[in-house]
Amino acid sequence: MPLIKTPPPHGGKLVDRVVKKREIAEKMIAGCPTFELKPTTLPDGTPIRHVYREIMSVCYGFFSPVEGSMVQNELERVLNERRLLSEWIFPYPILFDVSEEDYKALNVKEGDRLLLMLKGQPFATIDIEEIYKIDPVDVATRTFGTPEKNPEVVREPFNDKHPGYVIYKMHNPVIIAGKYTIVNEPKFKEPFDRFWFPPAKCREVIKNEKKWRTVIAHQTRNVPHVGHEMLMKCAAYTGDIEPCNGILVNAIIGAKRRGDYPDEAILEGHEAVNKYGYIKPERHMVTFTFWDMRYGNPIESLLHGVIRQNMGCTHHMFGRDHAAVGEYYDIYATQILWSEGIPSFGFEAPPNEVDYGLKIIPQNMAEFWYCPVCQEIAYSESCGHTDAKQKFSGSFLRGMVAEGVFPPRVVMRPEVYKQIVKWWKVYNYPFVNRRYLEMKNKELEIDLPAMEVPKA
Amino acid sequence: MPHYISVILDDERYEKIKGTPLEEKITYLFGGQLKSLIVEVPEEKSEKILKAFDKARIDSRGYIEDVPVAFRRAVFEEIAKAKSLDVIDKVLERLDDLVEAGKKEDEYIPPPEIE
């Protein structure tokens, strides 16, 4: 068997749409009409998405080969076949949406360049290729599927309790399509600055600093408990002639559902795993991607494959109920996708076995529990004492945390728990709540340097 | 099918039931590092709980989770008072007050004092 090597970026080349030279950026934006970016909100005003995070992920290459907001034909292709017009697979609509009122006030047309402002400063441009309308409910429904059209994995119709469905449902009806370009590089706030490794940089660190030949990606939206730690350690035993050299944790940072942990605690909780030697830092690295999570289980796993291949990972671990919420999908939907494909979503074969597909290698994992008979943390497919299992339930742990009970070391490492408490003291709350979402939406994870918009 | 509520026993709670018949009902989890009492909740009563708290749900183990801290505390208070696990009716009698207390928890839960 040949040794596994770092895969190429999805689409062949990393997207880099960040202008670093101020004079070039100023020429690009001179005289442009401007638009202050706004969050997507629930009817009660709770922010659930900020398009700036998608612009960051596009321009820094996380979503390569996607370069901007999709034109209508591309949106249809993605919804019908999960493919871009260039044939490369891609799971989700990426859209720049504005309200009818804003569109009228903007008075822009195809061929124009629109300057997107953030926190009152120039941030990015969109070179308008097309302007069209969508029915947001239709987009939301087709994005996630239905039990009738996708019977292989969709178990219940999506509704307003599903955060990803609601994000698309609350999109504005007017779509401005075109390539994004960041013209004013943001400065990251702590602790996000420590974990910012966009794909080009991440590949460089993996190759030259870490010197990892094989790397397995771990998706997270959680502060890690010991079940997650065991998943990482055991999944990393895959590789080729040796286990994977590195484990790349990639946290999804953005608006999350209430009851999840704050982003800062997620990042520093994972960092504590390597800082305190549970997986030594020579083998473990924590990073993040901006994305307001859609909780789309198999669909989300495709995006995770795209992102982590772009970051330079050779493998991706997928657990049970991957990136899921509720019981909309089969709990093994992601694993079905990556082991046999889901024809109704456009995959007659797994995404890494189709033309223009991914090169990252899936590692499907079942679950870990504590077995009092084995007296160790056991893998569900190995342990024969199923009746005695003690599961690492995330909600059980949240209950323990909320009650102020210090979790035992075998459930959550004390140094990880202390990161939860650290951020609990900052926000007066251990989990995401409305106040946290509003604060995050106002302050964001970045600041922008002051920049004048020159007249044309 | 009944559901369950797990009441975690930290040292303070354990002291309150030590020496009572409840001690024999303690479930030791994770190699004995965690003690809990398991309260069985008939389905029609678990439905009332799920209806009262919008975030509450049944997890993959059949346990009622994501309920307010006030609710969990009330379950333990009733257990400690009755020295029995048959307390769910008593807790449901307090449901209106617990719903109100739960609403306040959406905004603030005091952090533990740890170093």
mmCIF file of C-alpha atoms in Angstrom, chain A residues 139-421:
data_model
loop_
_atom_site.group_PDB
_atom_site.id
_atom_site.type_symbol
_atom_site.label_atom_id
_atom_site.label_comp_id
_atom_site.label_asym_id
_atom_site.label_seq_id
_atom_site.Cartn_x
_atom_site.Cartn_y
_atom_site.Cartn_z
ATOM 1 C CA VAL A 139 -34.424 26.541 -0.023
ATOM 2 C CA ALA A 140 -34.567 25.440 3.623
ATOM 3 C CA THR A 141 -36.621 22.350 2.833
ATOM 4 C CA ARG A 142 -34.508 21.252 -0.120
ATOM 5 C CA THR A 143 -31.253 21.911 1.712
ATOM 6 C CA PHE A 144 -31.991 19.366 4.415
ATOM 7 C CA GLY A 145 -34.313 16.989 2.550
ATOM 8 C CA THR A 146 -37.651 15.391 3.363
ATOM 9 C CA PRO A 147 -38.723 11.886 4.440
ATOM 10 C CA GLU A 148 -40.470 11.479 1.060
ATOM 11 C CA LYS A 149 -37.611 12.600 -1.179
ATOM 12 C CA ASN A 150 -34.714 11.365 0.929
ATOM 13 C CA PRO A 151 -36.087 8.222 2.582
ATOM 14 C CA GLU A 152 -32.631 6.685 3.021
ATOM 15 C CA VAL A 153 -31.789 9.011 5.925
ATOM 16 C CA VAL A 154 -34.457 11.661 6.636
ATOM 17 C CA ARG A 155 -36.756 10.425 9.377
ATOM 18 C CA GLU A 156 -38.878 13.486 10.230
ATOM 19 C CA PRO A 157 -39.884 16.627 8.317
ATOM 20 C CA PHE A 158 -37.711 19.600 9.254
ATOM 21 C CA ASN A 159 -39.418 22.340 11.195
ATOM 22 C CA ASP A 160 -38.797 25.509 13.178
ATOM 23 C CA LYS A 161 -37.109 23.570 15.993
ATOM 24 C CA HIS A 162 -34.190 22.756 13.698
ATOM 25 C CA PRO A 163 -31.607 25.586 13.866
ATOM 26 C CA GLY A 164 -30.181 25.030 10.366
ATOM 27 C CA TYR A 165 -33.585 24.864 8.726
ATOM 28 C CA VAL A 166 -34.515 28.111 10.467
ATOM 29 C CA ILE A 167 -31.328 29.821 9.270
ATOM 30 C CA TYR A 168 -32.276 29.197 5.633
ATOM 31 C CA LYS A 169 -35.952 29.889 6.263
ATOM 32 C CA MET A 170 -35.043 33.292 7.702
ATOM 33 C CA HIS A 171 -32.844 34.248 4.736
ATOM 34 C CA ASN A 172 -34.012 37.392 2.954
ATOM 35 C CA PRO A 173 -35.636 36.802 -0.446
ATOM 36 C CA VAL A 174 -33.250 38.802 -2.652
ATOM 37 C CA ILE A 175 -29.939 37.120 -3.454
ATOM 38 C CA ILE A 176 -26.976 39.100 -4.678
ATOM 39 C CA ALA A 177 -24.581 36.632 -6.295
ATOM 40 C CA GLY A 178 -20.923 37.175 -7.024
ATOM 41 C CA LYS A 179 -17.383 36.759 -5.782
ATOM 42 C CA TYR A 180 -16.402 38.097 -2.375
ATOM 43 C CA THR A 181 -13.057 39.792 -1.689
ATOM 44 C CA ILE A 182 -11.899 40.870 1.775
ATOM 45 C CA VAL A 183 -10.384 44.331 1.483
ATOM 46 C CA ASN A 184 -9.667 45.057 5.149
ATOM 47 C CA GLU A 185 -8.087 42.175 7.011
ATOM 48 C CA PRO A 186 -9.691 41.703 10.414
ATOM 49 C CA LYS A 187 -7.850 41.511 13.741
ATOM 50 C CA PHE A 188 -8.875 38.604 15.911
ATOM 51 C CA LYS A 189 -9.857 38.966 19.521
ATOM 52 C CA GLU A 190 -8.589 36.649 22.215
ATOM 53 C CA PRO A 191 -8.790 33.708 22.401
ATOM 54 C CA PHE A 192 -9.741 33.331 18.722
ATOM 55 C CA ASP A 193 -6.385 34.714 17.552
ATOM 56 C CA ARG A 194 -4.535 31.666 18.940
ATOM 57 C CA PHE A 195 -6.636 29.206 16.959
ATOM 58 C CA TRP A 196 -6.877 30.943 13.573
ATOM 59 C CA PHE A 197 -5.210 28.700 10.996
ATOM 60 C CA PRO A 198 -6.741 29.346 7.578
ATOM 61 C CA PRO A 199 -6.083 26.508 5.106
ATOM 62 C CA ALA A 200 -2.879 27.833 3.515
ATOM 63 C CA LYS A 201 -1.342 28.498 6.932
ATOM 64 C CA CYS A 202 -2.653 25.247 8.378
ATOM 65 C CA ARG A 203 -1.085 23.221 5.566
ATOM 66 C CA GLU A 204 2.208 25.024 6.153
ATOM 67 C CA VAL A 205 2.128 24.319 9.908
ATOM 68 C CA ILE A 206 1.238 20.652 9.354
ATOM 69 C CA LYS A 207 4.074 20.203 6.869
ATOM 70 C CA ASN A 208 6.857 22.346 8.289
ATOM 71 C CA GLU A 209 6.217 22.730 12.026
ATOM 72 C CA LYS A 210 4.283 19.664 13.081
ATOM 73 C CA LYS A 211 5.831 17.510 10.328
ATOM 74 C CA TRP A 212 2.722 15.358 10.171
ATOM 75 C CA ARG A 213 2.323 13.197 7.063
ATOM 76 C CA THR A 214 -1.123 11.938 8.021
ATOM 77 C CA VAL A 215 -3.666 13.984 9.973
ATOM 78 C CA ILE A 216 -7.141 13.025 11.133
ATOM 79 C CA ALA A 217 -9.714 15.789 11.584
ATOM 80 C CA HIS A 218 -12.025 15.987 14.582
ATOM 81 C CA GLN A 219 -15.183 18.046 14.175
ATOM 82 C CA THR A 220 -16.392 19.794 17.303
ATOM 83 C CA ARG A 221 -19.084 22.111 18.577
ATOM 84 C CA ASN A 222 -18.564 20.950 22.123
ATOM 85 C CA VAL A 223 -16.337 21.225 25.134
ATOM 86 C CA PRO A 224 -14.685 17.794 25.088
ATOM 87 C CA HIS A 225 -15.605 15.127 27.611
ATOM 88 C CA VAL A 226 -13.596 11.955 27.926
ATOM 89 C CA GLY A 227 -15.815 10.199 25.360
ATOM 90 C CA HIS A 228 -14.702 12.776 22.783
ATOM 91 C CA GLU A 229 -11.109 12.343 23.893
ATOM 92 C CA MET A 230 -11.340 8.578 23.405
ATOM 93 C CA LEU A 231 -12.950 9.077 19.998
ATOM 94 C CA MET A 232 -9.990 11.241 18.970
ATOM 95 C CA LYS A 233 -7.391 8.863 20.360
ATOM 96 C CA CYS A 234 -8.913 5.706 18.915
ATOM 97 C CA ALA A 235 -9.938 7.119 15.522
ATOM 98 C CA ALA A 236 -6.349 8.300 15.140
ATOM 99 C CA TYR A 237 -5.158 4.693 15.157
ATOM 100 C CA THR A 238 -6.183 4.609 11.522
ATOM 101 C CA GLY A 239 -3.554 5.807 9.059
ATOM 102 C CA ASP A 240 -1.483 3.604 6.778
ATOM 103 C CA ILE A 241 1.657 1.856 8.062
ATOM 104 C CA GLU A 242 1.301 3.730 11.343
ATOM 105 C CA PRO A 243 -1.458 5.619 13.157
ATOM 106 C CA CYS A 244 -2.186 9.154 11.996
ATOM 107 C CA ASN A 245 0.647 11.460 12.998
ATOM 108 C CA GLY A 246 -1.657 14.273 14.028
ATOM 109 C CA ILE A 247 -5.154 15.057 15.255
ATOM 110 C CA LEU A 248 -6.543 18.353 13.984
ATOM 111 C CA VAL A 249 -9.448 19.614 16.064
ATOM 112 C CA ASN A 250 -11.520 22.062 14.041
ATOM 113 C CA ALA A 251 -14.217 23.834 16.014
ATOM 114 C CA ILE A 252 -17.160 25.432 14.277
ATOM 115 C CA ILE A 253 -17.408 28.996 15.556
ATOM 116 C CA GLY A 254 -20.568 31.040 15.142
ATOM 117 C CA ALA A 255 -24.144 31.257 16.366
ATOM 118 C CA LYS A 256 -25.227 28.017 17.965
ATOM 119 C CA ARG A 257 -28.355 26.688 19.518
ATOM 120 C CA ARG A 258 -29.146 27.661 23.071
ATOM 121 C CA GLY A 259 -27.706 25.151 25.510
ATOM 122 C CA ASP A 260 -24.478 24.563 23.547
ATOM 123 C CA TYR A 261 -21.272 25.842 25.161
ATOM 124 C CA PRO A 262 -19.807 29.287 24.401
ATOM 125 C CA ASP A 263 -17.249 29.283 21.585
ATOM 126 C CA GLU A 264 -14.433 30.439 23.839
ATOM 127 C CA ALA A 265 -14.962 27.523 26.243
ATOM 128 C CA ILE A 266 -15.029 25.075 23.318
ATOM 129 C CA LEU A 267 -11.671 26.280 21.995
ATOM 130 C CA GLU A 268 -9.928 26.539 25.349
ATOM 131 C CA GLY A 269 -11.484 23.271 26.526
ATOM 132 C CA HIS A 270 -9.942 21.445 23.564
ATOM 133 C CA GLU A 271 -6.678 23.289 24.077
ATOM 134 C CA ALA A 272 -6.620 22.003 27.678
ATOM 135 C CA VAL A 273 -6.651 18.439 26.319
ATOM 136 C CA ASN A 274 -3.202 18.965 24.805
ATOM 137 C CA LYS A 275 -1.901 21.557 27.278
ATOM 138 C CA TYR A 276 -2.338 19.128 30.156
ATOM 139 C CA GLY A 277 -1.064 16.114 28.256
ATOM 140 C CA TYR A 278 -4.190 14.014 27.711
ATOM 141 C CA ILE A 279 -3.144 14.034 24.051
ATOM 142 C CA LYS A 280 0.257 15.627 23.815
ATOM 143 C CA PRO A 281 0.574 18.828 21.793
ATOM 144 C CA GLU A 282 3.055 17.220 19.416
ATOM 145 C CA ARG A 283 0.089 15.187 18.150
ATOM 146 C CA HIS A 284 -2.877 17.510 18.706
ATOM 147 C CA MET A 285 -3.737 20.971 17.426
ATOM 148 C CA VAL A 286 -6.832 23.125 17.873
ATOM 149 C CA THR A 287 -8.201 25.326 15.089
ATOM 150 C CA PHE A 288 -11.547 26.772 14.048
ATOM 151 C CA THR A 289 -13.714 27.626 11.074
ATOM 152 C CA PHE A 290 -16.341 30.354 10.965
ATOM 153 C CA TRP A 291 -19.783 28.939 10.207
ATOM 154 C CA ASP A 292 -23.155 29.369 11.839
ATOM 155 C CA MET A 293 -23.793 25.707 12.288
ATOM 156 C CA ARG A 294 -26.636 24.182 10.277
ATOM 157 C CA TYR A 295 -26.725 20.866 12.218
ATOM 158 C CA GLY A 296 -27.249 19.031 8.931
ATOM 159 C CA ASN A 297 -25.757 15.627 9.893
ATOM 160 C CA PRO A 298 -24.806 14.037 6.481
ATOM 161 C CA ILE A 299 -24.989 17.367 4.646
ATOM 162 C CA GLU A 300 -22.869 19.022 7.334
ATOM 163 C CA SER A 301 -20.366 16.144 7.174
ATOM 164 C CA LEU A 302 -19.761 16.973 3.505
ATOM 165 C CA LEU A 303 -18.914 20.540 4.434
ATOM 166 C CA HIS A 304 -16.621 19.206 7.152
ATOM 167 C CA GLY A 305 -14.887 17.016 4.571
ATOM 168 C CA VAL A 306 -14.403 20.039 2.278
ATOM 169 C CA ILE A 307 -13.046 22.256 5.054
ATOM 170 C CA ARG A 308 -10.657 19.713 6.562
ATOM 171 C CA GLN A 309 -9.328 18.518 3.202
ATOM 172 C CA ASN A 310 -8.623 22.153 2.395
ATOM 173 C CA MET A 311 -6.815 22.450 5.730
ATOM 174 C CA GLY A 312 -4.575 19.520 4.767
ATOM 175 C CA CYS A 313 -6.110 16.569 6.618
ATOM 176 C CA THR A 314 -5.796 13.080 5.178
ATOM 177 C CA HIS A 315 -8.592 11.529 7.270
ATOM 178 C CA HIS A 316 -11.818 12.628 8.960
ATOM 179 C CA MET A 317 -13.464 10.876 11.900
ATOM 180 C CA PHE A 318 -17.238 10.714 11.889
ATOM 181 C CA GLY A 319 -19.129 9.642 14.982
ATOM 182 C CA ARG A 320 -22.709 8.611 15.478
ATOM 183 C CA ASP A 321 -25.248 11.474 15.182
ATOM 184 C CA HIS A 322 -22.589 13.631 13.544
ATOM 185 C CA ALA A 323 -23.377 17.374 13.731
ATOM 186 C CA ALA A 324 -26.985 16.531 14.456
ATOM 187 C CA VAL A 325 -29.784 17.870 16.567
ATOM 188 C CA GLY A 326 -33.102 16.152 17.216
ATOM 189 C CA GLU A 327 -34.198 13.053 15.353
ATOM 190 C CA TYR A 328 -34.613 14.452 11.863
ATOM 191 C CA TYR A 329 -31.951 12.183 10.397
ATOM 192 C CA ASP A 330 -31.036 8.559 10.966
ATOM 193 C CA ILE A 331 -28.375 8.568 13.692
ATOM 194 C CA TYR A 332 -25.992 6.899 11.260
ATOM 195 C CA ALA A 333 -26.887 9.155 8.298
ATOM 196 C CA THR A 334 -23.364 10.528 7.993
ATOM 197 C CA GLN A 335 -21.872 7.058 8.143
ATOM 198 C CA ILE A 336 -24.328 5.826 5.488
ATOM 199 C CA LEU A 337 -23.215 8.692 3.238
ATOM 200 C CA TRP A 338 -19.521 7.936 3.680
ATOM 201 C CA SER A 339 -19.850 4.152 3.429
ATOM 202 C CA GLU A 340 -22.381 3.653 0.618
ATOM 203 C CA GLY A 341 -23.609 7.079 -0.518
ATOM 204 C CA ILE A 342 -27.112 8.593 -0.470
ATOM 205 C CA PRO A 343 -28.507 8.561 -4.048
ATOM 206 C CA SER A 344 -31.367 10.961 -3.294
ATOM 207 C CA PHE A 345 -28.798 13.586 -2.263
ATOM 208 C CA GLY A 346 -26.779 13.000 -5.458
ATOM 209 C CA PHE A 347 -24.373 10.382 -4.136
ATOM 210 C CA GLU A 348 -24.605 6.966 -5.757
ATOM 211 C CA ALA A 349 -21.292 6.238 -4.024
ATOM 212 C CA PRO A 350 -19.471 7.775 -1.032
ATOM 213 C CA PRO A 351 -18.288 11.366 -1.583
ATOM 214 C CA ASN A 352 -14.670 10.245 -1.745
ATOM 215 C CA GLU A 353 -15.412 7.723 -4.523
ATOM 216 C CA VAL A 354 -17.227 9.963 -7.027
ATOM 217 C CA ASP A 355 -15.763 12.145 -9.779
ATOM 218 C CA TYR A 356 -14.968 15.661 -8.567
ATOM 219 C CA GLY A 357 -15.399 14.338 -5.046
ATOM 220 C CA LEU A 358 -13.340 14.607 -1.907
ATOM 221 C CA LYS A 359 -9.957 12.980 -1.329
ATOM 222 C CA ILE A 360 -10.170 12.933 2.451
ATOM 223 C CA ILE A 361 -10.586 9.416 3.882
ATOM 224 C CA PRO A 362 -13.527 8.827 6.240
ATOM 225 C CA GLN A 363 -13.125 6.958 9.498
ATOM 226 C CA ASN A 364 -16.610 6.050 10.697
ATOM 227 C CA MET A 365 -16.730 5.414 14.426
ATOM 228 C CA ALA A 366 -19.499 4.124 16.679
ATOM 229 C CA GLU A 367 -19.536 5.212 20.321
ATOM 230 C CA PHE A 368 -17.600 5.050 23.530
ATOM 231 C CA TRP A 369 -19.004 4.373 26.969
ATOM 232 C CA TYR A 370 -17.780 3.502 30.420
ATOM 233 C CA CYS A 371 -18.101 -0.224 31.080
ATOM 234 C CA PRO A 372 -18.179 -1.129 34.782
ATOM 235 C CA VAL A 373 -17.423 -4.766 33.916
ATOM 236 C CA CYS A 374 -14.359 -3.993 31.802
ATOM 237 C CA GLN A 375 -13.614 -1.116 34.219
ATOM 238 C CA GLU A 376 -12.509 1.065 31.363
ATOM 239 C CA ILE A 377 -13.822 3.283 28.626
ATOM 240 C CA ALA A 378 -14.958 0.822 26.011
ATOM 241 C CA TYR A 379 -15.784 0.965 22.303
ATOM 242 C CA SER A 380 -19.370 -0.060 21.606
ATOM 243 C CA GLU A 381 -18.342 -2.434 18.809
ATOM 244 C CA SER A 382 -15.863 -4.221 21.068
ATOM 245 C CA CYS A 383 -17.500 -4.285 24.481
ATOM 246 C CA GLY A 384 -19.929 -7.150 25.070
ATOM 247 C CA HIS A 385 -21.473 -5.673 28.219
ATOM 248 C CA THR A 386 -24.018 -3.469 26.475
ATOM 249 C CA ASP A 387 -26.534 -3.776 29.302
ATOM 250 C CA ALA A 388 -24.039 -2.337 31.767
ATOM 251 C CA LYS A 389 -22.890 0.608 29.632
ATOM 252 C CA GLN A 390 -22.685 4.065 31.159
ATOM 253 C CA LYS A 391 -22.918 6.574 28.339
ATOM 254 C CA PHE A 392 -21.217 9.936 28.038
ATOM 255 C CA SER A 393 -24.432 11.820 27.526
ATOM 256 C CA GLY A 394 -23.843 15.451 26.609
ATOM 257 C CA SER A 395 -27.108 16.527 28.170
ATOM 258 C CA PHE A 396 -26.338 14.598 31.376
ATOM 259 C CA LEU A 397 -23.057 16.476 31.544
ATOM 260 C CA ARG A 398 -24.744 19.812 30.908
ATOM 261 C CA GLY A 399 -27.075 19.078 33.807
ATOM 262 C CA MET A 400 -24.103 18.307 36.028
ATOM 263 C CA VAL A 401 -22.324 21.473 34.961
ATOM 264 C CA ALA A 402 -25.407 23.646 35.522
ATOM 265 C CA GLU A 403 -25.790 22.239 39.028
ATOM 266 C CA GLY A 404 -22.218 23.244 39.779
ATOM 267 C CA VAL A 405 -21.031 19.669 40.335
ATOM 268 C CA PHE A 406 -17.335 19.179 39.578
ATOM 269 C CA PRO A 407 -17.355 16.289 37.081
ATOM 270 C CA PRO A 408 -15.197 13.269 37.888
ATOM 271 C CA ARG A 409 -11.934 13.049 35.951
ATOM 272 C CA VAL A 410 -13.102 9.944 34.106
ATOM 273 C CA VAL A 411 -16.007 11.954 32.651
ATOM 274 C CA MET A 412 -14.427 15.347 32.025
ATOM 275 C CA ARG A 413 -10.838 16.389 32.695
ATOM 276 C CA PRO A 414 -10.644 18.959 35.526
ATOM 277 C CA GLU A 415 -8.596 21.367 33.414
ATOM 278 C CA VAL A 416 -11.268 21.206 30.695
ATOM 279 C CA TYR A 417 -14.063 21.830 33.209
ATOM 280 C CA LYS A 418 -12.156 24.859 34.515
ATOM 281 C CA GLN A 419 -12.362 26.412 31.039
ATOM 282 C CA ILE A 420 -16.157 26.117 31.217
ATOM 283 C CA VAL A 421 -16.157 27.838 34.593
#
